[in-house]
Coordinates of C-alpha atoms in Angstrom, one line a residue:
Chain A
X1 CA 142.0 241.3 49.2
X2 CA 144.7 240.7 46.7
X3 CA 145.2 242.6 43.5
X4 CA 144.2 239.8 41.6
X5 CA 140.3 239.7 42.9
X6 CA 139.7 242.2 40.8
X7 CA 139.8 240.6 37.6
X8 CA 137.1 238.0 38.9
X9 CA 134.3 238.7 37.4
X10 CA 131.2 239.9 39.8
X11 CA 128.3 237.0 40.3
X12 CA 125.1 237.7 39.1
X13 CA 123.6 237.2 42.9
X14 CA 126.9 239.2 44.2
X15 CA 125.0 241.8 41.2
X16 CA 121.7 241.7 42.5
X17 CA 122.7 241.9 46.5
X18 CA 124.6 245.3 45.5
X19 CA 121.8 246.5 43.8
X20 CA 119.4 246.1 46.7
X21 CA 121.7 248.1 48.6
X22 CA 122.2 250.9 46.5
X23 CA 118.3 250.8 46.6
X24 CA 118.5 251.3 50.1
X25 CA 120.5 254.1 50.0
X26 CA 118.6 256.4 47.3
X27 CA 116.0 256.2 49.3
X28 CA 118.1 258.4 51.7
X29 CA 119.3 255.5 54.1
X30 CA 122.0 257.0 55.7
X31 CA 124.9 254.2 54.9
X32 CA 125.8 252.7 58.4
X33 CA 122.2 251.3 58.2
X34 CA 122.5 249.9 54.3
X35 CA 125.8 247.8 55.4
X36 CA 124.0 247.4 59.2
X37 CA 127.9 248.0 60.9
X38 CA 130.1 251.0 61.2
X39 CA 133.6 251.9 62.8
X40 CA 133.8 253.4 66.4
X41 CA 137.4 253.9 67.6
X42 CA 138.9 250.6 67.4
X43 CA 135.4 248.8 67.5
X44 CA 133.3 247.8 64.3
X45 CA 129.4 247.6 66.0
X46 CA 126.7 246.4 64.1
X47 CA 124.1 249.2 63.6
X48 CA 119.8 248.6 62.8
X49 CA 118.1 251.4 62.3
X50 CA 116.4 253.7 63.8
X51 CA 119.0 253.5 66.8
X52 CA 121.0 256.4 66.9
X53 CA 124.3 256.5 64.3
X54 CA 127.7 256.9 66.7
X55 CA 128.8 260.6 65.5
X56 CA 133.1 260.9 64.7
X57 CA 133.1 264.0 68.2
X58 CA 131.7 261.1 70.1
X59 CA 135.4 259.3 69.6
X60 CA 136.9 262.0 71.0
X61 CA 134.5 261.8 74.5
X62 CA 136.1 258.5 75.3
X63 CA 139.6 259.8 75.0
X64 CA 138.6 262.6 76.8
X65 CA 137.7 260.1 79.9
X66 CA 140.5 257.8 79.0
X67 CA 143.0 260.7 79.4
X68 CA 141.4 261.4 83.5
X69 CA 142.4 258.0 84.1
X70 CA 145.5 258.0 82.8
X71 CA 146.6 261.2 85.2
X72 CA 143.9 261.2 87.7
X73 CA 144.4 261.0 91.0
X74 CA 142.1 262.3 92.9
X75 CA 140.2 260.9 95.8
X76 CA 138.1 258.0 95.7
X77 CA 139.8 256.3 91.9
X78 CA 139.7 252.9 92.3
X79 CA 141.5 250.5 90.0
X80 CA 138.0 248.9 88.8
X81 CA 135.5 251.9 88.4
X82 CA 132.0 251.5 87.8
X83 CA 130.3 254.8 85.1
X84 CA 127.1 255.3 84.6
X85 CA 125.9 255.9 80.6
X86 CA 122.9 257.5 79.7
X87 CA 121.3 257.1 76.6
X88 CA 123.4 254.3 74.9
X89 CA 122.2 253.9 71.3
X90 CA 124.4 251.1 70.0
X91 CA 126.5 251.3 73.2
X92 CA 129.7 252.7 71.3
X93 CA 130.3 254.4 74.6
X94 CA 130.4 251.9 77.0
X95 CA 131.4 249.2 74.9
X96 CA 134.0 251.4 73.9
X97 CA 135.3 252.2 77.6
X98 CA 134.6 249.0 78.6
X99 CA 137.0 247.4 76.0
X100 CA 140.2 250.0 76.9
X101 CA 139.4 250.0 80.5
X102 CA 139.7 246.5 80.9
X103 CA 138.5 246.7 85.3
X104 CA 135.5 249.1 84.7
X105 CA 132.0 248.1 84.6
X106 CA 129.2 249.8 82.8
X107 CA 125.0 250.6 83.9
X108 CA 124.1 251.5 80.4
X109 CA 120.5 252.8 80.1
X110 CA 118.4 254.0 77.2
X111 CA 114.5 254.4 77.0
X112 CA 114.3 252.7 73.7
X113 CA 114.1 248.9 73.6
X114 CA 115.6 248.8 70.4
X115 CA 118.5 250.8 71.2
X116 CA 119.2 248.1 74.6
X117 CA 118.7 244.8 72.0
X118 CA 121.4 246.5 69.9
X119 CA 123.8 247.3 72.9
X120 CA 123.2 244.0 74.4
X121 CA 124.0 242.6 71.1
X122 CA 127.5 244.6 70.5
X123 CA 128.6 244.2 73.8
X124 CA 128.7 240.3 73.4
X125 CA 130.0 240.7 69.9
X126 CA 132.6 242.3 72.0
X127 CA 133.1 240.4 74.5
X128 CA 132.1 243.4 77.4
X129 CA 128.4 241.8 78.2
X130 CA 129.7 240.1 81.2
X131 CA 130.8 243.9 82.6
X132 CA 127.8 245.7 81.2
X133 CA 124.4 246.2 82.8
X134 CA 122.0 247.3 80.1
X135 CA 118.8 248.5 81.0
X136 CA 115.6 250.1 79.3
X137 CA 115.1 253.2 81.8
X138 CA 114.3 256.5 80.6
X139 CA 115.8 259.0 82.7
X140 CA 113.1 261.6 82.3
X141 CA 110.6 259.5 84.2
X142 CA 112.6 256.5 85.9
X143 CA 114.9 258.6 88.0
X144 CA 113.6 257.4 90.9
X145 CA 114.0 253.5 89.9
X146 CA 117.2 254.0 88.6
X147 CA 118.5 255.8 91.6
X148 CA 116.9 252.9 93.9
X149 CA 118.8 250.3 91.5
X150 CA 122.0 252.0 91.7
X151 CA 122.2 252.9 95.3
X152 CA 121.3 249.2 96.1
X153 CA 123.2 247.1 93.8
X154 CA 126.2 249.6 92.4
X155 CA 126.9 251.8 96.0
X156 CA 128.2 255.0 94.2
X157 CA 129.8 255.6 90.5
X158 CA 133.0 256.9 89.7
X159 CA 131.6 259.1 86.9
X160 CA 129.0 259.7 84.2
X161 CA 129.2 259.5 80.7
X162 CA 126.8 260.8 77.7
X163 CA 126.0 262.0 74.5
X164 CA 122.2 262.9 75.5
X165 CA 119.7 264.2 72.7
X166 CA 120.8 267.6 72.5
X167 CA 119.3 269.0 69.2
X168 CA 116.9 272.0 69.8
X169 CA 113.2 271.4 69.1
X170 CA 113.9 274.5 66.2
X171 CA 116.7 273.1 64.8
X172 CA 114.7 269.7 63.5
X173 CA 113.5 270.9 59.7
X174 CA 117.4 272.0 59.4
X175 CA 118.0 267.9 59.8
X176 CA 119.1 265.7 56.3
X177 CA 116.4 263.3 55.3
X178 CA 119.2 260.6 56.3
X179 CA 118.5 261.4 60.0
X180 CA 114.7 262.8 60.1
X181 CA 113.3 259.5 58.2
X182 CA 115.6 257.1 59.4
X183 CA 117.1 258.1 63.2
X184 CA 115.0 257.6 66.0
X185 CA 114.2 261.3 66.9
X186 CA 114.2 260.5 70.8
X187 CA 117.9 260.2 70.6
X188 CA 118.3 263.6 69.1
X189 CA 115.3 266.0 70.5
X190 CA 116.5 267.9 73.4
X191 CA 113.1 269.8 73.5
X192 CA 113.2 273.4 73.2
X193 CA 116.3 274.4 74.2
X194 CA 118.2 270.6 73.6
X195 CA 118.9 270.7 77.4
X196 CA 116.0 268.2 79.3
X197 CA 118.1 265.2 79.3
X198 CA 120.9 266.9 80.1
X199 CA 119.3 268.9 83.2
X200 CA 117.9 265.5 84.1
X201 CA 121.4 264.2 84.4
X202 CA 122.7 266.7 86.4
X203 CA 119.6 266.8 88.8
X204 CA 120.6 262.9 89.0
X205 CA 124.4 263.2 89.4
X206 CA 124.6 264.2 93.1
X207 CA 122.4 261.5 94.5
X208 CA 124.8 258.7 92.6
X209 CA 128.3 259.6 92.2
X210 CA 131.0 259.6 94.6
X211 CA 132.3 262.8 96.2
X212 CA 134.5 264.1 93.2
X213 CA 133.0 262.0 90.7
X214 CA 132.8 263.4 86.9
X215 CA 130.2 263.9 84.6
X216 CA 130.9 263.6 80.7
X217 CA 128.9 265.3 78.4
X218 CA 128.5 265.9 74.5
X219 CA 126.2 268.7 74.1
X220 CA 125.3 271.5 71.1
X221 CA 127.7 273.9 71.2
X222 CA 125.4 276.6 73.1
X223 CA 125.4 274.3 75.8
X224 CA 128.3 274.9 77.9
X225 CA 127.6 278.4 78.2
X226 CA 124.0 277.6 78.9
X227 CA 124.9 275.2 81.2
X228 CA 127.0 277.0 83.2
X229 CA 124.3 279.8 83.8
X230 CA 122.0 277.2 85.0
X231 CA 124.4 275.6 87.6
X232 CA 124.5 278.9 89.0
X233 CA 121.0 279.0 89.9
X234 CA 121.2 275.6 91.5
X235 CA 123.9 275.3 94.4
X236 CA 121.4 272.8 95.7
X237 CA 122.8 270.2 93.3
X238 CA 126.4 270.9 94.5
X239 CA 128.4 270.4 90.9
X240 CA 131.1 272.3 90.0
X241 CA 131.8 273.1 86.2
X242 CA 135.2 272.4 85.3
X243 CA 135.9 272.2 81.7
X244 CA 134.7 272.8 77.8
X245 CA 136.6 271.0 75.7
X246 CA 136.5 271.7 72.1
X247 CA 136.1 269.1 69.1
X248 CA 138.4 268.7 66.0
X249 CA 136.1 271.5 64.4
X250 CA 136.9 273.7 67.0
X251 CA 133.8 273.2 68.6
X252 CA 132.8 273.9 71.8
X253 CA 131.6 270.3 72.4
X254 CA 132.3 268.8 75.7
X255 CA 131.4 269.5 79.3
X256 CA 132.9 267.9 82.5
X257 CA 131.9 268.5 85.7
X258 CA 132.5 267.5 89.3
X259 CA 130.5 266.8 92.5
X260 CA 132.2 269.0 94.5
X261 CA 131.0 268.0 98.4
X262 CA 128.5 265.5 100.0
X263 CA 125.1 266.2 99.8
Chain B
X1 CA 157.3 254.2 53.1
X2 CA 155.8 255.5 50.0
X3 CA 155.3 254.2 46.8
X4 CA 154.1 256.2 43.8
X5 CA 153.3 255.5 40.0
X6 CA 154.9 257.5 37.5
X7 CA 155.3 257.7 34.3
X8 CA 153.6 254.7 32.1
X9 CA 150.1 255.7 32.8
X10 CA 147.9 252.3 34.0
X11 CA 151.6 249.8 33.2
X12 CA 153.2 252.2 36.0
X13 CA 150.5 251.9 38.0
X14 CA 150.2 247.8 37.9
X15 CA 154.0 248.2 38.5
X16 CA 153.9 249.7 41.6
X17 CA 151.2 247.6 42.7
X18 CA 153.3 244.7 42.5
X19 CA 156.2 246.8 44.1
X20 CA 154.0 247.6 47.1
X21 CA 153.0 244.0 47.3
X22 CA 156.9 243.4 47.4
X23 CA 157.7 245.5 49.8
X24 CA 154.9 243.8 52.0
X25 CA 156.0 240.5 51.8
X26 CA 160.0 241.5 52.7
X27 CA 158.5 242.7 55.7
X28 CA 156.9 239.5 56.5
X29 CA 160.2 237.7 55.6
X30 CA 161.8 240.2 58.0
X31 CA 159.4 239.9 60.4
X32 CA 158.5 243.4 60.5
X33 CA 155.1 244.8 61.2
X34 CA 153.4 246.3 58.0
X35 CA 151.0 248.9 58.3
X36 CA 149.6 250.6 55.8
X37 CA 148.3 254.3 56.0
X38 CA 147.0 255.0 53.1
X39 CA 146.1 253.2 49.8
X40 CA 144.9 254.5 46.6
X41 CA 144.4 252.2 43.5
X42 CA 143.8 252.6 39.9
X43 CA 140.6 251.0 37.9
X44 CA 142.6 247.9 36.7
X45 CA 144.1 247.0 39.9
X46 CA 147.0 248.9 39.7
X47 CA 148.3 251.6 42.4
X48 CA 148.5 255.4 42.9
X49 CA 150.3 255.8 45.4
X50 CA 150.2 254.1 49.1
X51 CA 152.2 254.7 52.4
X52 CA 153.2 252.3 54.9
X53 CA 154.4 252.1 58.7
X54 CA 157.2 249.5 58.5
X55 CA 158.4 248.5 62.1
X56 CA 160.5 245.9 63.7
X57 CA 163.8 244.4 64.7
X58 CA 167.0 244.5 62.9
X59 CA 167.2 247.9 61.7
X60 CA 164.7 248.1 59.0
X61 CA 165.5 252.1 58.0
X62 CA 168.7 250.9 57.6
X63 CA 167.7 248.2 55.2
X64 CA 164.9 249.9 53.3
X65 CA 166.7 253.2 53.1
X66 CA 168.4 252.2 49.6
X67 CA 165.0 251.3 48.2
X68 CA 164.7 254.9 47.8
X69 CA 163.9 256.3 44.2
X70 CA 163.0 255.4 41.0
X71 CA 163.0 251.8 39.5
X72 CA 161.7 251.0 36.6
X73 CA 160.4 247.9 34.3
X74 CA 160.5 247.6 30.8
X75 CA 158.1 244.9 29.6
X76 CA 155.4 244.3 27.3
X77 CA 152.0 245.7 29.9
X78 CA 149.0 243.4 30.2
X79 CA 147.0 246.5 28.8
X80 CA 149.2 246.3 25.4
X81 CA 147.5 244.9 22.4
X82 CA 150.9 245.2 20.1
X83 CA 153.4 242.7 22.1
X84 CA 155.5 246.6 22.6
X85 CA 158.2 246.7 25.0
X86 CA 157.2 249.7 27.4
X87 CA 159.1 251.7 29.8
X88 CA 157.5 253.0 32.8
X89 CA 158.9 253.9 36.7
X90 CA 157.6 253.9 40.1
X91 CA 159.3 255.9 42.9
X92 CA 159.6 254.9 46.2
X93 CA 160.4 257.3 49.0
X94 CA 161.6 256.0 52.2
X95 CA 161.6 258.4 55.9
X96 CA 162.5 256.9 58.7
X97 CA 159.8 257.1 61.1
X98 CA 161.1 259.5 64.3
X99 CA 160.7 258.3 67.9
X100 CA 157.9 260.3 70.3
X101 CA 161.0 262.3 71.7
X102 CA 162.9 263.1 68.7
X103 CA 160.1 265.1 67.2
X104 CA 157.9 267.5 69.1
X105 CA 155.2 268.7 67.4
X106 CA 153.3 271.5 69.4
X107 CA 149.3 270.6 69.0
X108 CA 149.2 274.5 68.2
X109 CA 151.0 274.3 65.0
X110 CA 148.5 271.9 63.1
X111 CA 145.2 272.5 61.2
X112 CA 143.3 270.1 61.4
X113 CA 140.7 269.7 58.6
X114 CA 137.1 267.8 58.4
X115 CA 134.4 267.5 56.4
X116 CA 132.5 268.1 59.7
X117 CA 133.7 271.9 59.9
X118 CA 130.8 274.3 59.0
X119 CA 127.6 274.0 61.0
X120 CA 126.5 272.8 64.1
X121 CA 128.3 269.1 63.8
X122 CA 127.4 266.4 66.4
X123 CA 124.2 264.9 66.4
X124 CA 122.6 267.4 63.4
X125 CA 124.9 265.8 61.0
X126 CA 125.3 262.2 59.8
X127 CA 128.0 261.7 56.6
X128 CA 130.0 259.6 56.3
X129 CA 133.4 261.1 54.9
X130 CA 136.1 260.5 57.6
X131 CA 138.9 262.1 55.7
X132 CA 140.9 264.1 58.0
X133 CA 143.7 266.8 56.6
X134 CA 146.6 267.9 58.7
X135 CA 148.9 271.0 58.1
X136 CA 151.7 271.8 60.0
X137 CA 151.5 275.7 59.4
X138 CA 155.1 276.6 60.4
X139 CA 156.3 274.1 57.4
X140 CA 153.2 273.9 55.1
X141 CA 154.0 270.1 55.2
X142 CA 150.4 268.5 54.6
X143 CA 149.6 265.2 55.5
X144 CA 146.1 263.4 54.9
X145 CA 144.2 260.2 55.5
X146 CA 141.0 258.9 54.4
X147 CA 141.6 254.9 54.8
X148 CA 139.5 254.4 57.9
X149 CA 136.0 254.4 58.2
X150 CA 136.7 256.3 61.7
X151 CA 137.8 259.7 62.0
X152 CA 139.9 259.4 64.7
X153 CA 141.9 256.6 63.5
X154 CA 142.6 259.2 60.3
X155 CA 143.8 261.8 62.6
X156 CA 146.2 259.2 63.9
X157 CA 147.3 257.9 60.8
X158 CA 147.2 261.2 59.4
X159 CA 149.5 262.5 62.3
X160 CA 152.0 259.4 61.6
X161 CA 152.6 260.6 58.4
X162 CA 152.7 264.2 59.4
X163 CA 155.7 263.5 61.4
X164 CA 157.9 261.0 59.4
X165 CA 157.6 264.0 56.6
X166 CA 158.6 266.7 58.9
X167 CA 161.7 264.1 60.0
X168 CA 162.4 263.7 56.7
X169 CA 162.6 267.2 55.7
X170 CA 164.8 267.8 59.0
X171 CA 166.6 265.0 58.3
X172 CA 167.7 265.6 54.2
X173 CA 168.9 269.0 55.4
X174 CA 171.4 267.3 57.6
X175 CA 172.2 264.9 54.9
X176 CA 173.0 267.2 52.0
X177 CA 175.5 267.7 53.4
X178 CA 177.4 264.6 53.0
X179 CA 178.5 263.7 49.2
X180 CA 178.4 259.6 49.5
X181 CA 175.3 259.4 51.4
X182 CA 173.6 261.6 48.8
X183 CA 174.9 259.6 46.0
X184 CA 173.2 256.2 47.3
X185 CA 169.7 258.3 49.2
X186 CA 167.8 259.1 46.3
X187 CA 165.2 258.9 49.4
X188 CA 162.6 261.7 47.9
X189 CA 160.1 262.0 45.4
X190 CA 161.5 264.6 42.5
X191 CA 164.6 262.6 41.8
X192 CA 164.8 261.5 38.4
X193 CA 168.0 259.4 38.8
X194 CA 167.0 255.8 38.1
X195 CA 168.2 253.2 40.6
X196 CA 167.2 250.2 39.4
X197 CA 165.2 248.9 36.4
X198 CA 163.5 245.3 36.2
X199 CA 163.7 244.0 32.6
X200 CA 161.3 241.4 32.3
X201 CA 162.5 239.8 28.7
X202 CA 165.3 239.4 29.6
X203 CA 164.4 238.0 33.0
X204 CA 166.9 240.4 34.9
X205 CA 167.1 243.2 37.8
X206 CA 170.1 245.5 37.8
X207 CA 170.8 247.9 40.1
X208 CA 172.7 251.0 38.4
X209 CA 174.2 252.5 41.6
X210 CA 176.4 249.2 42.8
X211 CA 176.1 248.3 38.7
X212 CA 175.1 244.6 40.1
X213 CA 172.6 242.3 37.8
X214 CA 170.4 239.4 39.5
X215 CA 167.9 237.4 37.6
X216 CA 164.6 235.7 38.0
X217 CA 162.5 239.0 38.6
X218 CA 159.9 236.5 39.8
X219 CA 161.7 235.3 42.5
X220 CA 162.7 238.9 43.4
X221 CA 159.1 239.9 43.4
X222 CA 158.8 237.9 46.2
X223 CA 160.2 239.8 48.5
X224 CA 162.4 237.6 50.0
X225 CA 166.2 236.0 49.9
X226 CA 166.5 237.6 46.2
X227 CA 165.7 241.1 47.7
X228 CA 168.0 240.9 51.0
X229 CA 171.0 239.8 49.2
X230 CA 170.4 242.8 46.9
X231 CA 170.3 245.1 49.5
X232 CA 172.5 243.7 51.6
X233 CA 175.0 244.2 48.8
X234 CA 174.1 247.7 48.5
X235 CA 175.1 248.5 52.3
X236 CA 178.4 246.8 51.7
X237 CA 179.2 249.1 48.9
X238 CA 178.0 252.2 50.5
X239 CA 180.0 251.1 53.7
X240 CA 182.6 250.9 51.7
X241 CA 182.6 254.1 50.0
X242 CA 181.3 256.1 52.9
X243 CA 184.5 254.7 54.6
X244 CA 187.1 254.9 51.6
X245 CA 185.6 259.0 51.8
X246 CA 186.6 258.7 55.6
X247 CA 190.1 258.1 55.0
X248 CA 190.2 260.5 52.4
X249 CA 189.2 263.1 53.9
X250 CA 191.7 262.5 57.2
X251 CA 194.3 265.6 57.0
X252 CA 197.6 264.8 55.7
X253 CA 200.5 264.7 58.7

């Protein structure tokens, strides 16, 4: 936009289509919806509420899993990996990975149908679609049928990414009116403790990743030590914990973990 | 590079808009890559004060370097209702953007600030202010971006800026040390020395260092042959002098 623009007057519709907006957005609409797009890394994805709002420590998970390719070498790394995500929203994840890891391909699940028409319709806008699977499954209750899908068409992953609803039950009056009346609140309720999605991914992990494979996780930061106390009263599952890496807060924010042996 | 408005109130500001515009479209005639950081304008289209990352072929720090300082325009401002002549200045500062290897910067010395720092973050918040704030504690140099609508794009750009400013400072300690360079590098803000001044009724440009006058300031404005040949005859001069001080300065047998 050159400086000039701004001397041109504003038309009375260009008026009245503002003003609809800013409607919008006294009544609390958090702003990504009002302009339906916002920034995710490198990518602009289109956003429709109530699917979930990419959070700026979620930017930092890709780089996280960018930086283990860059240096990785551990068994089993293929030059076209195939990741598992669970619970895409608007897909900024996958899409995301997809786009700087340019032989990956992406299973991309989420149990709301609007959140899978909205990553579908990113991942064409950006030109992933033909390397993305995206698939209404809720891991709570379609383990089993994801597992079956996976096993059969995929063989085994290279890792798992997510950002899985991880708010406490307790925690949901503290939320801004932005999020409670606007956010679908299955992408942010964790139940009690913020940890059932997050225990159903690691009771999945074993059965579907290579030998070695990661797991990916943003979590609240009570998680990692809550995590860790769990894994320890289930060798069955045979992960090891490997890291907590803080965000730009100085959060503890994300977990990685490791299949350590075969089942 | 970084452009600022000084003094001449909204007329400075408009100023260095057209400046910055200037700078952006020698770049283009250079065939540089133009990237700006960070951009902050004033009500009437004018400009605060914007940074750039200027990169390409054919030595562009050592063509921009004598842009550094404070030009200024005397002309009667759009805003003026009187048909006044006014004087106002813009400074540009110019630091030459350091290579990955020439400046380490250990993680552990920056502060990194957020909007996002008290409470739980994550998923329990949703705003929208992206700004990120980086301090280098050992130097108190501060750097800050809010230009992007993602975060961690900020923290890069932030970071960019971060260490061209730490260069710089390293760099004008070195160079304070040698009289002709610091008579021509009026590279930082806080100079007052005027290097150039752009007189628009009488339709001329002269720069007060190499005492050379060009005119059409429209033509110059555009950023292109006007400009080059302007600097170009600034580095002849400064070769010159830094090489007359050479020989000068070779002991007597």
């Amino acid at each position: 936009m050159r400086s000039e623009q701004i001397f041109w007057p504003v038309s009375a519709d260009q008026k009245d289509r503002i003003w609809q907006l800013c409607k919008k957005r006294l009544q609390r609409m958090p702003i990504q919806y009002v302009i339906e797009e916002w920034d995710f890394r490198e990518l602009t994805l289109k956003m429709k509420p109530p699917v979930f709002i990419p959070r700026p420590e979620t930017e930092e998970l890709v780089n996280l899993v960018l930086e283990e390719f860059s240096q990785s070498s551990y068994p089993g790394k293929n030059p076209t990996s195939i990741f598992l995500e669970v619970g895409c929203g608007s897909g900024a994840l996958s899409i995301s990975l997809l786009h700087s890891l340019p032989q990956s391909h992406a299973v991309a699940i989420d149990k709301s149908v609007d959140a899978i028409k909205l990553s579908l319709e990113n991942a064409e806008r950006l030109n992933v679609h033909t390397r993305a699977e995206i698939l209404q499954l809720d891991i709570l209750t379609d383990a089993e049928e994801l597992l079956l899908l996976l096993t059969q068409k995929y063989g085994l992953l290279d890792f798992i990414i997510s950002n899985p609803p991880y708010v406490f039950q307790e925690d949901f009056i503290h939320l801004a009116a932005e999020i409670l009346n606007y956010e679908d609140h299955g992408a942010l309720n964790g139940g009690y403790d913020g940890m059932q999605v997050i225990k159903a991914i690691l009771c999945l992990a074993p059965h579907v990743l290579k030998d070695y494979g990661k797991i990916f996780l943003e979590v609240d930061p009570r998680h990692p030590d809550m995590i860790q106390e769990w894994l320890q009263v289930q060798p069955s599952l045979g992960l090891d914990y490997i890291a907590t890496i803080q965000d730009f807060c100085g959060k503890p924010r994300f977990c990685v973990l490791q299949k350590s042996m075969q089942m | 590079m970084e452009v600022t408005a000084g003094i001449g109130g909204q007329e400075a500001m408009l100023f260095t808009a057209e400046m910055f515009d200037m700078y952006q479209s020698y770049a283009s005639f250079k065939k540089w890559s133009f990237e700006i950081l960070e951009y902050y304008p004033s009500e009437l289209g004018g400009l605060r004060h914007a940074a750039a990352s200027i990169s390409g072929q054919h030595e562009v720090y050592k063509h921009l370097k004598y842009e550094g300082g404070v030009h200024r325009v005397q002309r009667v401002p759009k805003t003026e209702k009187q048909g006044r002549i006014h004087t106002s200045t813009m400074t540009v500062a110019i630091l030459p953007q350091p290579s990955e290897i020439d400046l380490t910067i250990n993680p552990k010395d920056l502060r990194i600030e957020t909007k996002r720092a008290s409470g739980a973050g994550g998923q329990h918040v949703n705003t929208t202010d992206s700004a990120v704030r980086i301090v280098h504690i050992p130097t108190g140099v501060v750097s800050e971006c809010q230009q992007e609508r993602s975060q961690i794009k900020n923290k890069e750009k932030a970071l960019k800026v971060l260490r061209a400013r730490l260069y710089s400072k390293k760099l004008e300690e070195e160079m304070n040390k040698r009289q002709s360079v610091r008579k021509m590098q009026v590279g930082t803000k806080g100079r007052s020395e005027k290097i150039r001044t752009y007189n628009f009724p009488q339709d001329r440009i002269t720069d007060h260092r190499v005492n050379k006058t060009v005119h059409d300031i429209k033509g110059f404005l555009l950023g292109e042959d006007l400009l080059d040949e302007m600097i170009q005859s600034i580095r002849e001069y400064t070769d010159h002098e830094m090489l007359k001080e050479l020989l000068e300065n070779i002991p007597a047998q």
